[in-house]
mmCIF file of C-alpha atoms in Angstrom:
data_model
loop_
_atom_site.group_PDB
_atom_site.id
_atom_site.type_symbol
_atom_site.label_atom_id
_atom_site.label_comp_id
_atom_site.label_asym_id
_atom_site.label_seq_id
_atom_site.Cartn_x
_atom_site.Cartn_y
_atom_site.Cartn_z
ATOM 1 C CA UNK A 384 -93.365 -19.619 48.710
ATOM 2 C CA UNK A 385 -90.387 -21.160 46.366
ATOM 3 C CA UNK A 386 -92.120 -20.124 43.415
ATOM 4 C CA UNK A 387 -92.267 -16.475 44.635
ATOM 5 C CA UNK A 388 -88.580 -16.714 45.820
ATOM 6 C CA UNK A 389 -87.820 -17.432 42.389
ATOM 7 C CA UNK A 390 -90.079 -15.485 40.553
ATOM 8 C CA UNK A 391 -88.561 -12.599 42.381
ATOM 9 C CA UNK A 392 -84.889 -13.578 41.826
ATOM 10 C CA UNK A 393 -86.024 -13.697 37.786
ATOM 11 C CA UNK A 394 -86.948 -10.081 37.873
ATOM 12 C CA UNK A 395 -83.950 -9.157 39.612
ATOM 13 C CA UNK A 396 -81.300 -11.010 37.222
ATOM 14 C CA UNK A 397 -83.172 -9.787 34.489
ATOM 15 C CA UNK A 398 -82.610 -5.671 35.924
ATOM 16 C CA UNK A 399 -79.302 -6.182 37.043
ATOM 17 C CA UNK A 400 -78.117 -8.229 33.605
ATOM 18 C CA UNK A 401 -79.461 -5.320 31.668
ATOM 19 C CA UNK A 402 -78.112 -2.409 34.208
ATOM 20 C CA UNK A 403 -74.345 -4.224 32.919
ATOM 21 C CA UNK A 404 -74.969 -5.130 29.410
ATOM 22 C CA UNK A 405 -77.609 -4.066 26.978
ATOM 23 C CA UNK A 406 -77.601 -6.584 24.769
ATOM 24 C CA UNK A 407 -80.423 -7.259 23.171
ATOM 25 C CA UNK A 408 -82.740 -11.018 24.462
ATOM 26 C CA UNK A 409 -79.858 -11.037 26.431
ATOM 27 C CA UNK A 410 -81.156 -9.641 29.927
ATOM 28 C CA UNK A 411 -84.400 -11.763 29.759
ATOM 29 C CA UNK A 412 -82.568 -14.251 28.576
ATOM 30 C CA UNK A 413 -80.173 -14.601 31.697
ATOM 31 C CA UNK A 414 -83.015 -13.782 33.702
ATOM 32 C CA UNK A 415 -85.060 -17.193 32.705
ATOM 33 C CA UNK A 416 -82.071 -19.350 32.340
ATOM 34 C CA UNK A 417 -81.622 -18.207 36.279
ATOM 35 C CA UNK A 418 -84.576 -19.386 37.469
ATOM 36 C CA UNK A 419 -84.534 -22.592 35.738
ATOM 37 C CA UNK A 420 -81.262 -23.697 37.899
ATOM 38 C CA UNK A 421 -82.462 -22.108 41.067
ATOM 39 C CA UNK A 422 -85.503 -24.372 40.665
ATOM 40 C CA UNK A 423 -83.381 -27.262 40.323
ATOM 41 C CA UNK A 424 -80.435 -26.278 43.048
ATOM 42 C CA UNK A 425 -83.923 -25.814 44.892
ATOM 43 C CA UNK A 426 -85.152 -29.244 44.763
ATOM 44 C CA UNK A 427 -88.430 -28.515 42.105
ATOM 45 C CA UNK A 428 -87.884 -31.216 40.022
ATOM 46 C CA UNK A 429 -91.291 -32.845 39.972
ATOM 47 C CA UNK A 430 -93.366 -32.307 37.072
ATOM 48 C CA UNK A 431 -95.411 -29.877 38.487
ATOM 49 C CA UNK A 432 -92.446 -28.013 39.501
ATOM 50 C CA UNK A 433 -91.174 -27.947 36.497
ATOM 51 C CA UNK A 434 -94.364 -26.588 34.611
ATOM 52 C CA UNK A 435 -94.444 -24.338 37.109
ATOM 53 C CA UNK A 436 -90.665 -23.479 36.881
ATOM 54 C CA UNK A 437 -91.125 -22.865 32.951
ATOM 55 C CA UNK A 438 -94.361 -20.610 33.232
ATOM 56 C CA UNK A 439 -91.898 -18.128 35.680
ATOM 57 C CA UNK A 440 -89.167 -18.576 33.100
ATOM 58 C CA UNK A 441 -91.877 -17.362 30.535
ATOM 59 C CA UNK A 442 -92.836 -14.448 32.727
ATOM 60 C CA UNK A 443 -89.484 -13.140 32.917
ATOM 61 C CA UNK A 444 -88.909 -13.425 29.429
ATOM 62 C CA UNK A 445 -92.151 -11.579 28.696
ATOM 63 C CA UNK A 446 -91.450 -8.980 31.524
ATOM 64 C CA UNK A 447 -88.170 -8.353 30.264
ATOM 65 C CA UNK A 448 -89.829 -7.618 26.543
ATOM 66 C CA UNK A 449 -92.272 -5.535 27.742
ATOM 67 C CA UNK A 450 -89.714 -3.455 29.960
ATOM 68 C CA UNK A 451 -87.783 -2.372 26.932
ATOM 69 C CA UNK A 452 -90.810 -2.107 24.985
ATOM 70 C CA UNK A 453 -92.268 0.098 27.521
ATOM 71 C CA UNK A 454 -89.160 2.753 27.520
ATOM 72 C CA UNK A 455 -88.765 2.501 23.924
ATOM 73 C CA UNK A 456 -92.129 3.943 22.780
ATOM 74 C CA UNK A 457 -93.232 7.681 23.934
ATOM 75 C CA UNK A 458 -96.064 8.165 26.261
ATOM 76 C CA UNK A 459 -96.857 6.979 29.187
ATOM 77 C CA UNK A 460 -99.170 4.109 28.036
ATOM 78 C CA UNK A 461 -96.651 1.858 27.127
ATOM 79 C CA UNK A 462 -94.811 1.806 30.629
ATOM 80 C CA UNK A 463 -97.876 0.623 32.061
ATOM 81 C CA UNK A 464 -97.923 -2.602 30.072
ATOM 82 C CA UNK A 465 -94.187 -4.159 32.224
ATOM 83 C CA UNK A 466 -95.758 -2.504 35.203
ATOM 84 C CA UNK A 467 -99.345 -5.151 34.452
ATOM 85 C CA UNK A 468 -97.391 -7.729 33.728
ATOM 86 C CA UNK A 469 -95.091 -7.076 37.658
ATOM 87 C CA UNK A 470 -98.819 -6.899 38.962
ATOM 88 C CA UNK A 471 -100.215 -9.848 37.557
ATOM 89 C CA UNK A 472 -97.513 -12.195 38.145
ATOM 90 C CA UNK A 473 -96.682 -11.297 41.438
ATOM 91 C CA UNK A 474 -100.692 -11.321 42.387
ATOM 92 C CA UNK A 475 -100.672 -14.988 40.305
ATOM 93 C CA UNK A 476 -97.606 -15.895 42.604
ATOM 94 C CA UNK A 477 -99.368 -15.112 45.635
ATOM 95 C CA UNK A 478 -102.465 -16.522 45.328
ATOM 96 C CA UNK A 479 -100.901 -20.087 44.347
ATOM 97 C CA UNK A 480 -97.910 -20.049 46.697
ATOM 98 C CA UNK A 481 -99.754 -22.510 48.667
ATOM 99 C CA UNK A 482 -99.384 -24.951 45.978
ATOM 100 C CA UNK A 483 -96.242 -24.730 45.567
ATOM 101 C CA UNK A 484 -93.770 -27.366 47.884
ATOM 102 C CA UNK A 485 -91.080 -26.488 50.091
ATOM 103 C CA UNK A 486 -87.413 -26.219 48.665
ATOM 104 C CA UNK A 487 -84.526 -28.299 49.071
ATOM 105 C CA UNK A 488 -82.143 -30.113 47.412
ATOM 106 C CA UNK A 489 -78.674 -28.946 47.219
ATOM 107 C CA UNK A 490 -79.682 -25.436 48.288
ATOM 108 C CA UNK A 491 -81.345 -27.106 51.916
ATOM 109 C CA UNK A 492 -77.616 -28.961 52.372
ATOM 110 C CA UNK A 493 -75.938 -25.972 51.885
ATOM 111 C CA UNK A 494 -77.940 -23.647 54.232
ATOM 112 C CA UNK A 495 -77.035 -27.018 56.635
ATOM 113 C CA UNK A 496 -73.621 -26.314 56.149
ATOM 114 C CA UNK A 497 -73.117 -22.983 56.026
ATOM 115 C CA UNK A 498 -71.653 -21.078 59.105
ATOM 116 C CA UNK A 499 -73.227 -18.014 59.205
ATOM 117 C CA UNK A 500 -75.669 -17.036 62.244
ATOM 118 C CA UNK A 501 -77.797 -14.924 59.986
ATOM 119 C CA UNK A 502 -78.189 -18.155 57.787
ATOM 120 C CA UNK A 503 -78.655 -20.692 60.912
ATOM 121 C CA UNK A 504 -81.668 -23.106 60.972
ATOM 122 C CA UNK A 505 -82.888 -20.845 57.773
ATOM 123 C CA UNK A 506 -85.448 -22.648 55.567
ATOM 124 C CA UNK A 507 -85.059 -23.021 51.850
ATOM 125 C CA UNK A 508 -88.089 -20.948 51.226
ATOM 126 C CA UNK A 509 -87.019 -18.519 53.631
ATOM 127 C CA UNK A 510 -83.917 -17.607 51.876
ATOM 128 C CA UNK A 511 -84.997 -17.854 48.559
ATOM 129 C CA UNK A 512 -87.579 -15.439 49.744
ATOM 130 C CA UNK A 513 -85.294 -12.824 51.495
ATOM 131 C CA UNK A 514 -82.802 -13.469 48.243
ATOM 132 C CA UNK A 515 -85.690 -12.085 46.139
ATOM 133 C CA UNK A 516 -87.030 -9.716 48.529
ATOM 134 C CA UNK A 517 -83.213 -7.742 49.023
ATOM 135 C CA UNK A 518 -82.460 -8.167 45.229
ATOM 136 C CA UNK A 519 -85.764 -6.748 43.831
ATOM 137 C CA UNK A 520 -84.504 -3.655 45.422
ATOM 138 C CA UNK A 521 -81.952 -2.949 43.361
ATOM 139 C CA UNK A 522 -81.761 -2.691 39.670
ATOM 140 C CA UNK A 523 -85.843 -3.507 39.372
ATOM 141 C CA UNK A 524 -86.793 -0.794 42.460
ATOM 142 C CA UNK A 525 -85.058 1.172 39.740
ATOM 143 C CA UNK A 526 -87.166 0.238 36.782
ATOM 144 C CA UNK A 527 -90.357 -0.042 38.693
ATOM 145 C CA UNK A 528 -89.982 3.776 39.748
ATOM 146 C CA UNK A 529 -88.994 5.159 36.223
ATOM 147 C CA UNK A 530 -92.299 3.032 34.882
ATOM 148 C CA UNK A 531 -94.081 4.516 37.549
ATOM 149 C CA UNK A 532 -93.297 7.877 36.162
ATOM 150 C CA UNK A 533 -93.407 7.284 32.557
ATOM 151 C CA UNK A 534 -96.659 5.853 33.396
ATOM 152 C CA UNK A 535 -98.097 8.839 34.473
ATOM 153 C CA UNK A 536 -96.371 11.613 32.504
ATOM 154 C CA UNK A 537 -94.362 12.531 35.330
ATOM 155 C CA UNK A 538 -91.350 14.346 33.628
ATOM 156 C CA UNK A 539 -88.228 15.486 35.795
ATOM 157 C CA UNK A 540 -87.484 18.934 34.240
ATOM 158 C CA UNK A 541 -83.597 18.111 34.619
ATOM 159 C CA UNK A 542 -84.235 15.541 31.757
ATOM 160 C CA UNK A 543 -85.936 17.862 29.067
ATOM 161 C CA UNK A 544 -83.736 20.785 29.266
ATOM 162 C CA UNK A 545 -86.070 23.039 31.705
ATOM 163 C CA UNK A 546 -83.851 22.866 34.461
ATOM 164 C CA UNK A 547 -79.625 22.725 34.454
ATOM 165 C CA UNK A 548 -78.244 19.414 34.394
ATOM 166 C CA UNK A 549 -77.402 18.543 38.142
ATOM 167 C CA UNK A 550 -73.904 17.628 38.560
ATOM 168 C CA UNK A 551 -74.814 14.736 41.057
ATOM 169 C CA UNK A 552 -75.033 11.557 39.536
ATOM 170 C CA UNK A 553 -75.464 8.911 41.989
ATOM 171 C CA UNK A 554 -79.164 8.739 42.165
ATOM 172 C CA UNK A 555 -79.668 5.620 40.342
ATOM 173 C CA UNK A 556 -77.224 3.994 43.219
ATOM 174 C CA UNK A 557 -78.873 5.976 46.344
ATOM 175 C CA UNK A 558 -82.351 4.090 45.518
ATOM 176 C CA UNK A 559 -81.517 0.739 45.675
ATOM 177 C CA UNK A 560 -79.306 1.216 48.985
ATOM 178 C CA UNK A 561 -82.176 3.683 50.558
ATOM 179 C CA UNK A 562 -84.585 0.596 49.605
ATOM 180 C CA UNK A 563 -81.977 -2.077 51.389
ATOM 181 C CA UNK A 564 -81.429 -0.119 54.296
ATOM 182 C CA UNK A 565 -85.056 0.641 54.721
ATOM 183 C CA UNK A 566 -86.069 -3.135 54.537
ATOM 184 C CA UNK A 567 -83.015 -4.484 56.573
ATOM 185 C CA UNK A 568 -84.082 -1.660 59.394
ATOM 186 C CA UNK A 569 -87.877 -2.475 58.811
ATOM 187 C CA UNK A 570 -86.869 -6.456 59.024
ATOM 188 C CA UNK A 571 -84.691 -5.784 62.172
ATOM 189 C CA UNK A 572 -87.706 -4.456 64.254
ATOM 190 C CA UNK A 573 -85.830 -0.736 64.016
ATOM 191 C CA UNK A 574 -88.961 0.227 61.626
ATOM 192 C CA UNK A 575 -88.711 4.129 63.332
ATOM 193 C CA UNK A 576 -85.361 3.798 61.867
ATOM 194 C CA UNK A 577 -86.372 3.485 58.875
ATOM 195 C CA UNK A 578 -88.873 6.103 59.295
ATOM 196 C CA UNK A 579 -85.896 8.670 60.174
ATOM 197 C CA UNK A 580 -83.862 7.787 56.693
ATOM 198 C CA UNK A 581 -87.607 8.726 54.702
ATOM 199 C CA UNK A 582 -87.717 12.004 56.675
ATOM 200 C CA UNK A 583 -83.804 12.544 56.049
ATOM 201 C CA UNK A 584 -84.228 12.366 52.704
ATOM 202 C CA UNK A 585 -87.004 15.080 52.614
ATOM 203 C CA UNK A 586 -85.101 17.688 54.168
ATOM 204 C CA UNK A 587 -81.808 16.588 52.098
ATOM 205 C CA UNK A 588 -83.886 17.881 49.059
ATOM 206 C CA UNK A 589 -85.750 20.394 50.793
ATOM 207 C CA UNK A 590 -83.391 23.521 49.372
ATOM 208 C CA UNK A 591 -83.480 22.675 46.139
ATOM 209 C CA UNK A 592 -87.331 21.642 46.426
ATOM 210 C CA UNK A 593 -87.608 25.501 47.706
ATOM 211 C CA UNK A 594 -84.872 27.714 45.285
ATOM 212 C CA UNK A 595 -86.188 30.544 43.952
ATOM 213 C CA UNK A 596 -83.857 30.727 41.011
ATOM 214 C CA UNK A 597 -86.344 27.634 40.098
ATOM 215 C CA UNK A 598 -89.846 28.676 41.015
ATOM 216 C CA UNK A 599 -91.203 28.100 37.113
ATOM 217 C CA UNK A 600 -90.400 24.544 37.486
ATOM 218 C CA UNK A 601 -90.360 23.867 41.087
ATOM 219 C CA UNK A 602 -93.633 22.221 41.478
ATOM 220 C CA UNK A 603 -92.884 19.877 38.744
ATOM 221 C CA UNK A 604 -89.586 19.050 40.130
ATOM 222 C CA UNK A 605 -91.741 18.857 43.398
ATOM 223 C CA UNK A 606 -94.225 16.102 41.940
ATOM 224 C CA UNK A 607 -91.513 14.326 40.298
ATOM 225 C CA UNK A 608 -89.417 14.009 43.703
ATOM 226 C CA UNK A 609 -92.292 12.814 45.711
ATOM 227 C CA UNK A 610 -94.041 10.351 43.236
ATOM 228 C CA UNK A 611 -90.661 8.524 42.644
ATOM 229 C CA UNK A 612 -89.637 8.510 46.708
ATOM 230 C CA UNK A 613 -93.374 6.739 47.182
ATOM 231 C CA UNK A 614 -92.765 4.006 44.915
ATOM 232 C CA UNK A 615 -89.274 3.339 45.857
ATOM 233 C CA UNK A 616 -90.512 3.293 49.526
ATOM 234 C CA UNK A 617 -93.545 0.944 48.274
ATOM 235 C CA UNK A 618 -91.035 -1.620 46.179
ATOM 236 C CA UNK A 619 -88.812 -1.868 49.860
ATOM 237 C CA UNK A 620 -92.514 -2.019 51.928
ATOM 238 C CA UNK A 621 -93.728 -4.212 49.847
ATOM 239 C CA UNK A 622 -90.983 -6.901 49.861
ATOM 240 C CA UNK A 623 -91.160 -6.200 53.755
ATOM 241 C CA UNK A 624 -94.782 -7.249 53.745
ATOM 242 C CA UNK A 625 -93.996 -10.544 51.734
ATOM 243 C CA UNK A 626 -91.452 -11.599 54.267
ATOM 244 C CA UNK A 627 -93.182 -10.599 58.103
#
């Protein structure tokens, strides 16, 4: 699974790059660069590694194109192109994962020397796993859910002027810890837990979901709430899936 691990850890550097600087190439850039030394901290040095290394590097250079591709051109075909390529290459890293040989190098010594219970008798693959798994859900949950929605036309009618501006702005940093928490809870066993923070969140935006000052755009706002809660809850379930 070291390919996956890394894979995932690509797509993640990539987000999170481009959440702090939009600089043009640059995101992708980082992105690939990243999992070229993680392969080699991990020990994939042999020359199928490294093929194998530079066709992930590739795939994070081409998913980081196709990401700002995808939000730079109207409609919602364009989005769906990033969201193929996520598909593919995740499907691709899946399917060959049992090729793929287990991790060490300096990353193995370290997780021998570190101190920490969480970290104790951890595999390499293991951790590069969970690394990818918990930092997938941040900056990337993000992106996945607004392709999601561009992808299908969903519109929030905050954005085009049919609703007020809400004066909240911390959505973009309640995902990624709602995705966390639900995947450390779901990874913990507490998985009704988890089901309690989705069911919180429902009746957090049930007034607003139900204000009569909005009716004309309520069902929009309705379909846009509850198409972008599914797939952040599917980016956290599905990284809980790869790791059980």
């Amino acid at each position: 699974m070291s390919w996956l691990g890394i894979l995932l850890v690509g797509f993640a550097v990539t987000d999170l790059t481009h959440s702090v600087r939009r600089t043009r190439y640059l995101p992708e850039c980082v992105g690939a660069l990243t999992v070229l030394v993680v392969g080699a901290l991990a020990g994939l040095t042999s020359g199928r590694d490294v093929v194998a290394l530079l066709v992930v590097a590739v795939v994070v250079l081409l998913w980081g194109l196709t990401v700002t591709w995808g939000f730079g051109h109207p409609g919602p075909k364009p989005a769906r192109v990033p969201l193929a390529v996520f598909v593919v290459a995740l499907t691709t890293a899946i399917a060959c994962s049992g090729l793929a040989p287990d991790a060490s190098g300096l990353l193995e010594r370290w997780l021998d020397s570190v101190q920490l219970p969480a970290l104790e008798d951890m595999e390499a693959d293991r951790f590069l796993l969970l690394l990818g798994a918990f930092a997938v859900q941040l900056a990337t949950g993000n992106v996945l859910v607004r392709l999601v929605l561009k992808s299908t036309g969903t519109i929030n009618p905050r954005a085009d002027g049919q609703m007020p501006p809400t004066q909240l702005k911390g959505g973009r940093l309640l995902g990624p810890l709602e995705r966390v928490f639900i995947l450390a809870l779901a990874l913990g066993g507490q998985v009704t837990a988890a089901s309690v923070v989705v069911a919180a969140k429902g009746l957090l935006r049930f007034p607003e979901l139900s204000s009569r000052d909005e009716q004309q755009t309520v069902h929009e706002m309705t379909e846009y709430f509850l198409l972008g809660s599914f797939a952040s809850w599917l980016v956290a379930l599905g990284a809980f899936v790869l790791l059980v």
